[in-house]
Amino acid sequence: MSEDNVVLCDDASESKGVPRPMGEAARLGHLVLLRHGQTKWSDSGQYTGRTDLPLGREGRQQAVQSGKRLREAFPGGFDASCIFVSPLLRARQTAQLAGFGEFQVLDDLAEWDYGRAEGHTEQEIGAALGRPWNVWRHGAEAVPADMGVDWVERLETGEQIPVRHTSGERLEDVAARTRRAVSKVAPMVLAGSDVLLVAHAHVLRVLATQWLGVDPCAGSLFRIDTAHYAVLGYYKSEPVVERWNA
């Protein structure tokens, strides 16, 4: 093969249909990803997918501070038509406490449905299996069936939150719906708007891979802490990560 035919990097993002700027763009916007504040389970390390936990005291404080950091980073703010939030309570509370009270709920931003892993820690699942378990590598379907027993989580406030177990989602399912979210918001970014998504750790990490056009498993390499944000954008027409876990 001649040097002219050597391909160093496949154009993955283009092959997967990630929208790109066409020609000279006057100003491109940014896609900002904000993870919700801390909850009881994010503190303990329990998988929190569709269980609708509220923010804890620290999580509410974190949400307020995240809003201040975002306004410093984006003094122009975000138009209400460019703010999309997961339907789950912890994300909606974070958006409101951060100062983004007007938003659109986007179902595709809901957290990964962990199935029988819901409410359990990685260590608990590994102990039940007799081997290490990781949701990225092994998926929810590998969790033992007897761990999928529903219960009620009681909070310090006295509130009772039902914990229900489903068959769960595969990583490919999460990637498919985050691609839909990217397809929805990318035209706004290309038109010069800054777009804010308020959601959850795993779904935002998968969404970042779909923005970049890489395998969703690469999301395991991105860490985003509670009430921290990331910024995606374009550089020389390529979709890129501009800032992460800020």
PDB file of N, CA and C in Angstrom, residues 27-85:
ATOM      1  N   ARG A  27     -20.432  31.879  13.696  1.00  0.00           N
ATOM      2  CA  ARG A  27     -20.183  31.527  15.098  1.00  0.00           C
ATOM      3  C   ARG A  27     -20.888  30.232  15.410  1.00  0.00           C
ATOM      4  N   LEU A  28     -20.145  29.296  15.940  1.00  0.00           N
ATOM      5  CA  LEU A  28     -20.734  28.045  16.365  1.00  0.00           C
ATOM      6  C   LEU A  28     -20.980  28.091  17.862  1.00  0.00           C
ATOM      7  N   GLY A  29     -22.056  27.468  18.289  1.00  0.00           N
ATOM      8  CA  GLY A  29     -22.372  27.429  19.710  1.00  0.00           C
ATOM      9  C   GLY A  29     -21.666  26.272  20.400  1.00  0.00           C
ATOM     10  N   HIS A  30     -22.113  25.978  21.601  1.00  0.00           N
ATOM     11  CA  HIS A  30     -21.546  24.899  22.395  1.00  0.00           C
ATOM     12  C   HIS A  30     -22.680  24.024  22.930  1.00  0.00           C
ATOM     13  N   LEU A  31     -22.344  22.771  23.191  1.00  0.00           N
ATOM     14  CA  LEU A  31     -23.274  21.859  23.838  1.00  0.00           C
ATOM     15  C   LEU A  31     -22.737  21.610  25.247  1.00  0.00           C
ATOM     16  N   VAL A  32     -23.484  22.067  26.247  1.00  0.00           N
ATOM     17  CA  VAL A  32     -23.041  22.008  27.632  1.00  0.00           C
ATOM     18  C   VAL A  32     -23.816  20.905  28.347  1.00  0.00           C
ATOM     19  N   LEU A  33     -23.095  20.018  29.005  1.00  0.00           N
ATOM     20  CA  LEU A  33     -23.688  18.888  29.705  1.00  0.00           C
ATOM     21  C   LEU A  33     -23.512  19.088  31.206  1.00  0.00           C
ATOM     22  N   LEU A  34     -24.601  19.153  31.940  1.00  0.00           N
ATOM     23  CA  LEU A  34     -24.547  19.339  33.393  1.00  0.00           C
ATOM     24  C   LEU A  34     -25.129  18.116  34.083  1.00  0.00           C
ATOM     25  N   ARG A  35     -24.325  17.510  34.953  1.00  0.00           N
ATOM     26  CA  ARG A  35     -24.823  16.392  35.746  1.00  0.00           C
ATOM     27  C   ARG A  35     -25.565  16.936  36.974  1.00  0.00           C
ATOM     28  N   HIS A  36     -26.593  16.239  37.397  1.00  0.00           N
ATOM     29  CA  HIS A  36     -27.372  16.655  38.574  1.00  0.00           C
ATOM     30  C   HIS A  36     -26.533  16.615  39.844  1.00  0.00           C
ATOM     31  N   GLY A  37     -27.026  17.250  40.892  1.00  0.00           N
ATOM     32  CA  GLY A  37     -26.356  17.252  42.182  1.00  0.00           C
ATOM     33  C   GLY A  37     -26.490  15.920  42.903  1.00  0.00           C
ATOM     34  N   GLN A  38     -25.850  15.840  44.043  1.00  0.00           N
ATOM     35  CA  GLN A  38     -25.764  14.587  44.796  1.00  0.00           C
ATOM     36  C   GLN A  38     -27.105  14.150  45.371  1.00  0.00           C
ATOM     37  N   THR A  39     -27.322  12.846  45.340  1.00  0.00           N
ATOM     38  CA  THR A  39     -28.480  12.219  45.974  1.00  0.00           C
ATOM     39  C   THR A  39     -27.979  11.220  47.007  1.00  0.00           C
ATOM     40  N   LYS A  40     -28.890  10.605  47.720  1.00  0.00           N
ATOM     41  CA  LYS A  40     -28.513   9.583  48.704  1.00  0.00           C
ATOM     42  C   LYS A  40     -27.723   8.456  48.059  1.00  0.00           C
ATOM     43  N   TRP A  41     -28.131   8.032  46.873  1.00  0.00           N
ATOM     44  CA  TRP A  41     -27.475   6.898  46.231  1.00  0.00           C
ATOM     45  C   TRP A  41     -26.192   7.283  45.504  1.00  0.00           C
ATOM     46  N   SER A  42     -26.118   8.485  44.969  1.00  0.00           N
ATOM     47  CA  SER A  42     -24.859   8.861  44.323  1.00  0.00           C
ATOM     48  C   SER A  42     -23.757   8.983  45.366  1.00  0.00           C
ATOM     49  N   ASP A  43     -24.143   9.271  46.604  1.00  0.00           N
ATOM     50  CA  ASP A  43     -23.186   9.335  47.708  1.00  0.00           C
ATOM     51  C   ASP A  43     -22.724   7.936  48.108  1.00  0.00           C
ATOM     52  N   SER A  44     -23.638   6.970  48.078  1.00  0.00           N
ATOM     53  CA  SER A  44     -23.315   5.608  48.523  1.00  0.00           C
ATOM     54  C   SER A  44     -22.776   4.725  47.399  1.00  0.00           C
ATOM     55  N   GLY A  45     -22.891   5.176  46.150  1.00  0.00           N
ATOM     56  CA  GLY A  45     -22.411   4.377  45.030  1.00  0.00           C
ATOM     57  C   GLY A  45     -23.423   3.391  44.494  1.00  0.00           C
ATOM     58  N   GLN A  46     -24.690   3.508  44.915  1.00  0.00           N
ATOM     59  CA  GLN A  46     -25.728   2.618  44.392  1.00  0.00           C
ATOM     60  C   GLN A  46     -26.158   3.087  42.998  1.00  0.00           C
ATOM     61  N   TYR A  47     -26.357   2.143  42.105  1.00  0.00           N
ATOM     62  CA  TYR A  47     -26.778   2.492  40.750  1.00  0.00           C
ATOM     63  C   TYR A  47     -28.157   3.138  40.792  1.00  0.00           C
ATOM     64  N   THR A  48     -28.230   4.330  40.246  1.00  0.00           N
ATOM     65  CA  THR A  48     -29.469   5.111  40.280  1.00  0.00           C
ATOM     66  C   THR A  48     -29.893   5.393  38.847  1.00  0.00           C
ATOM     67  N   GLY A  49     -30.761   4.555  38.325  1.00  0.00           N
ATOM     68  CA  GLY A  49     -31.260   4.755  36.979  1.00  0.00           C
ATOM     69  C   GLY A  49     -32.587   5.481  36.993  1.00  0.00           C
ATOM     70  N   ARG A  50     -33.673   4.712  37.031  1.00  0.00           N
ATOM     71  CA  ARG A  50     -35.011   5.297  36.939  1.00  0.00           C
ATOM     72  C   ARG A  50     -35.659   5.525  38.302  1.00  0.00           C
ATOM     73  N   THR A  51     -35.019   5.122  39.389  1.00  0.00           N
ATOM     74  CA  THR A  51     -35.557   5.429  40.718  1.00  0.00           C
ATOM     75  C   THR A  51     -35.533   6.938  40.904  1.00  0.00           C
ATOM     76  N   ASP A  52     -36.668   7.524  41.247  1.00  0.00           N
ATOM     77  CA  ASP A  52     -36.805   8.989  41.176  1.00  0.00           C
ATOM     78  C   ASP A  52     -36.448   9.657  42.508  1.00  0.00           C
ATOM     79  N   LEU A  53     -35.182   9.558  42.860  1.00  0.00           N
ATOM     80  CA  LEU A  53     -34.703  10.164  44.100  1.00  0.00           C
ATOM     81  C   LEU A  53     -34.562  11.680  43.962  1.00  0.00           C
ATOM     82  N   PRO A  54     -34.859  12.425  45.021  1.00  0.00           N
ATOM     83  CA  PRO A  54     -34.627  13.868  45.003  1.00  0.00           C
ATOM     84  C   PRO A  54     -33.174  14.174  45.348  1.00  0.00           C
ATOM     85  N   LEU A  55     -32.766  15.416  45.156  1.00  0.00           N
ATOM     86  CA  LEU A  55     -31.459  15.859  45.617  1.00  0.00           C
ATOM     87  C   LEU A  55     -31.420  15.858  47.137  1.00  0.00           C
ATOM     88  N   GLY A  56     -30.248  15.538  47.687  1.00  0.00           N
ATOM     89  CA  GLY A  56     -30.050  15.692  49.119  1.00  0.00           C
ATOM     90  C   GLY A  56     -29.651  17.129  49.443  1.00  0.00           C
ATOM     91  N   ARG A  57     -29.396  17.394  50.708  1.00  0.00           N
ATOM     92  CA  ARG A  57     -29.032  18.748  51.126  1.00  0.00           C
ATOM     93  C   ARG A  57     -27.772  19.222  50.398  1.00  0.00           C
ATOM     94  N   GLU A  58     -26.750  18.376  50.374  1.00  0.00           N
ATOM     95  CA  GLU A  58     -25.517  18.751  49.684  1.00  0.00           C
ATOM     96  C   GLU A  58     -25.747  18.903  48.194  1.00  0.00           C
ATOM     97  N   GLY A  59     -26.580  18.039  47.632  1.00  0.00           N
ATOM     98  CA  GLY A  59     -26.882  18.116  46.209  1.00  0.00           C
ATOM     99  C   GLY A  59     -27.553  19.422  45.821  1.00  0.00           C
ATOM    100  N   ARG A  60     -28.430  19.922  46.696  1.00  0.00           N
ATOM    101  CA  ARG A  60     -29.085  21.201  46.414  1.00  0.00           C
ATOM    102  C   ARG A  60     -28.070  22.333  46.435  1.00  0.00           C
ATOM    103  N   GLN A  61     -27.144  22.286  47.388  1.00  0.00           N
ATOM    104  CA  GLN A  61     -26.100  23.307  47.441  1.00  0.00           C
ATOM    105  C   GLN A  61     -25.197  23.225  46.212  1.00  0.00           C
ATOM    106  N   GLN A  62     -24.872  22.000  45.810  1.00  0.00           N
ATOM    107  CA  GLN A  62     -24.048  21.815  44.618  1.00  0.00           C
ATOM    108  C   GLN A  62     -24.728  22.403  43.381  1.00  0.00           C
ATOM    109  N   ALA A  63     -26.037  22.200  43.274  1.00  0.00           N
ATOM    110  CA  ALA A  63     -26.771  22.690  42.110  1.00  0.00           C
ATOM    111  C   ALA A  63     -26.704  24.209  42.019  1.00  0.00           C
ATOM    112  N   VAL A  64     -26.865  24.879  43.147  1.00  0.00           N
ATOM    113  CA  VAL A  64     -26.771  26.346  43.166  1.00  0.00           C
ATOM    114  C   VAL A  64     -25.390  26.792  42.696  1.00  0.00           C
ATOM    115  N   GLN A  65     -24.357  26.138  43.200  1.00  0.00           N
ATOM    116  CA  GLN A  65     -22.992  26.510  42.825  1.00  0.00           C
ATOM    117  C   GLN A  65     -22.709  26.229  41.352  1.00  0.00           C
ATOM    118  N   SER A  66     -23.288  25.155  40.831  1.00  0.00           N
ATOM    119  CA  SER A  66     -23.073  24.843  39.413  1.00  0.00           C
ATOM    120  C   SER A  66     -23.647  25.928  38.522  1.00  0.00           C
ATOM    121  N   GLY A  67     -24.785  26.490  38.935  1.00  0.00           N
ATOM    122  CA  GLY A  67     -25.371  27.585  38.173  1.00  0.00           C
ATOM    123  C   GLY A  67     -24.463  28.801  38.147  1.00  0.00           C
ATOM    124  N   LYS A  68     -23.836  29.083  39.268  1.00  0.00           N
ATOM    125  CA  LYS A  68     -22.910  30.226  39.331  1.00  0.00           C
ATOM    126  C   LYS A  68     -21.719  30.007  38.401  1.00  0.00           C
ATOM    127  N   ARG A  69     -21.177  28.788  38.400  1.00  0.00           N
ATOM    128  CA  ARG A  69     -20.033  28.497  37.529  1.00  0.00           C
ATOM    129  C   ARG A  69     -20.415  28.588  36.061  1.00  0.00           C
ATOM    130  N   LEU A  70     -21.607  28.112  35.734  1.00  0.00           N
ATOM    131  CA  LEU A  70     -22.041  28.172  34.339  1.00  0.00           C
ATOM    132  C   LEU A  70     -22.266  29.609  33.880  1.00  0.00           C
ATOM    133  N   ARG A  71     -22.796  30.439  34.749  1.00  0.00           N
ATOM    134  CA  ARG A  71     -23.008  31.846  34.355  1.00  0.00           C
ATOM    135  C   ARG A  71     -21.679  32.576  34.185  1.00  0.00           C
ATOM    136  N   GLU A  72     -20.666  32.174  34.942  1.00  0.00           N
ATOM    137  CA  GLU A  72     -19.344  32.751  34.740  1.00  0.00           C
ATOM    138  C   GLU A  72     -18.747  32.293  33.408  1.00  0.00           C
ATOM    139  N   ALA A  73     -18.937  31.018  33.087  1.00  0.00           N
ATOM    140  CA  ALA A  73     -18.381  30.462  31.856  1.00  0.00           C
ATOM    141  C   ALA A  73     -19.156  30.915  30.624  1.00  0.00           C
ATOM    142  N   PHE A  74     -20.462  31.125  30.792  1.00  0.00           N
ATOM    143  CA  PHE A  74     -21.325  31.524  29.673  1.00  0.00           C
ATOM    144  C   PHE A  74     -22.144  32.740  30.091  1.00  0.00           C
ATOM    145  N   PRO A  75     -21.511  33.910  30.124  1.00  0.00           N
ATOM    146  CA  PRO A  75     -22.206  35.115  30.604  1.00  0.00           C
ATOM    147  C   PRO A  75     -23.421  35.496  29.766  1.00  0.00           C
ATOM    148  N   GLY A  76     -23.463  35.020  28.539  1.00  0.00           N
ATOM    149  CA  GLY A  76     -24.623  35.299  27.699  1.00  0.00           C
ATOM    150  C   GLY A  76     -25.829  34.459  28.062  1.00  0.00           C
ATOM    151  N   GLY A  77     -25.606  33.461  28.889  1.00  0.00           N
ATOM    152  CA  GLY A  77     -26.711  32.622  29.338  1.00  0.00           C
ATOM    153  C   GLY A  77     -27.187  31.642  28.276  1.00  0.00           C
ATOM    154  N   PHE A  78     -28.312  31.017  28.561  1.00  0.00           N
ATOM    155  CA  PHE A  78     -28.917  30.034  27.667  1.00  0.00           C
ATOM    156  C   PHE A  78     -30.375  30.400  27.460  1.00  0.00           C
ATOM    157  N   ASP A  79     -30.797  30.460  26.225  1.00  0.00           N
ATOM    158  CA  ASP A  79     -32.203  30.708  25.945  1.00  0.00           C
ATOM    159  C   ASP A  79     -33.028  29.508  26.421  1.00  0.00           C
ATOM    160  N   ALA A  80     -34.228  29.795  26.938  1.00  0.00           N
ATOM    161  CA  ALA A  80     -35.072  28.719  27.463  1.00  0.00           C
ATOM    162  C   ALA A  80     -35.351  27.651  26.416  1.00  0.00           C
ATOM    163  N   SER A  81     -35.386  28.040  25.150  1.00  0.00           N
ATOM    164  CA  SER A  81     -35.649  27.074  24.080  1.00  0.00           C
ATOM    165  C   SER A  81     -34.449  26.163  23.830  1.00  0.00           C
ATOM    166  N   CYS A  82     -33.313  26.481  24.452  1.00  0.00           N
ATOM    167  CA  CYS A  82     -32.085  25.710  24.270  1.00  0.00           C
ATOM    168  C   CYS A  82     -31.662  24.989  25.548  1.00  0.00           C
ATOM    169  N   ILE A  83     -32.598  24.807  26.479  1.00  0.00           N
ATOM    170  CA  ILE A  83     -32.307  24.085  27.717  1.00  0.00           C
ATOM    171  C   ILE A  83     -33.194  22.840  27.757  1.00  0.00           C
ATOM    172  N   PHE A  84     -32.562  21.679  27.838  1.00  0.00           N
ATOM    173  CA  PHE A  84     -33.277  20.402  27.841  1.00  0.00           C
ATOM    174  C   PHE A  84     -32.865  19.616  29.079  1.00  0.00           C
ATOM    175  N   VAL A  85     -33.851  19.020  29.740  1.00  0.00           N
ATOM    176  CA  VAL A  85     -33.621  18.394  31.035  1.00  0.00           C
ATOM    177  C   VAL A  85     -34.249  17.000  31.058  1.00  0.00           C
TER     178      VAL A  85
END
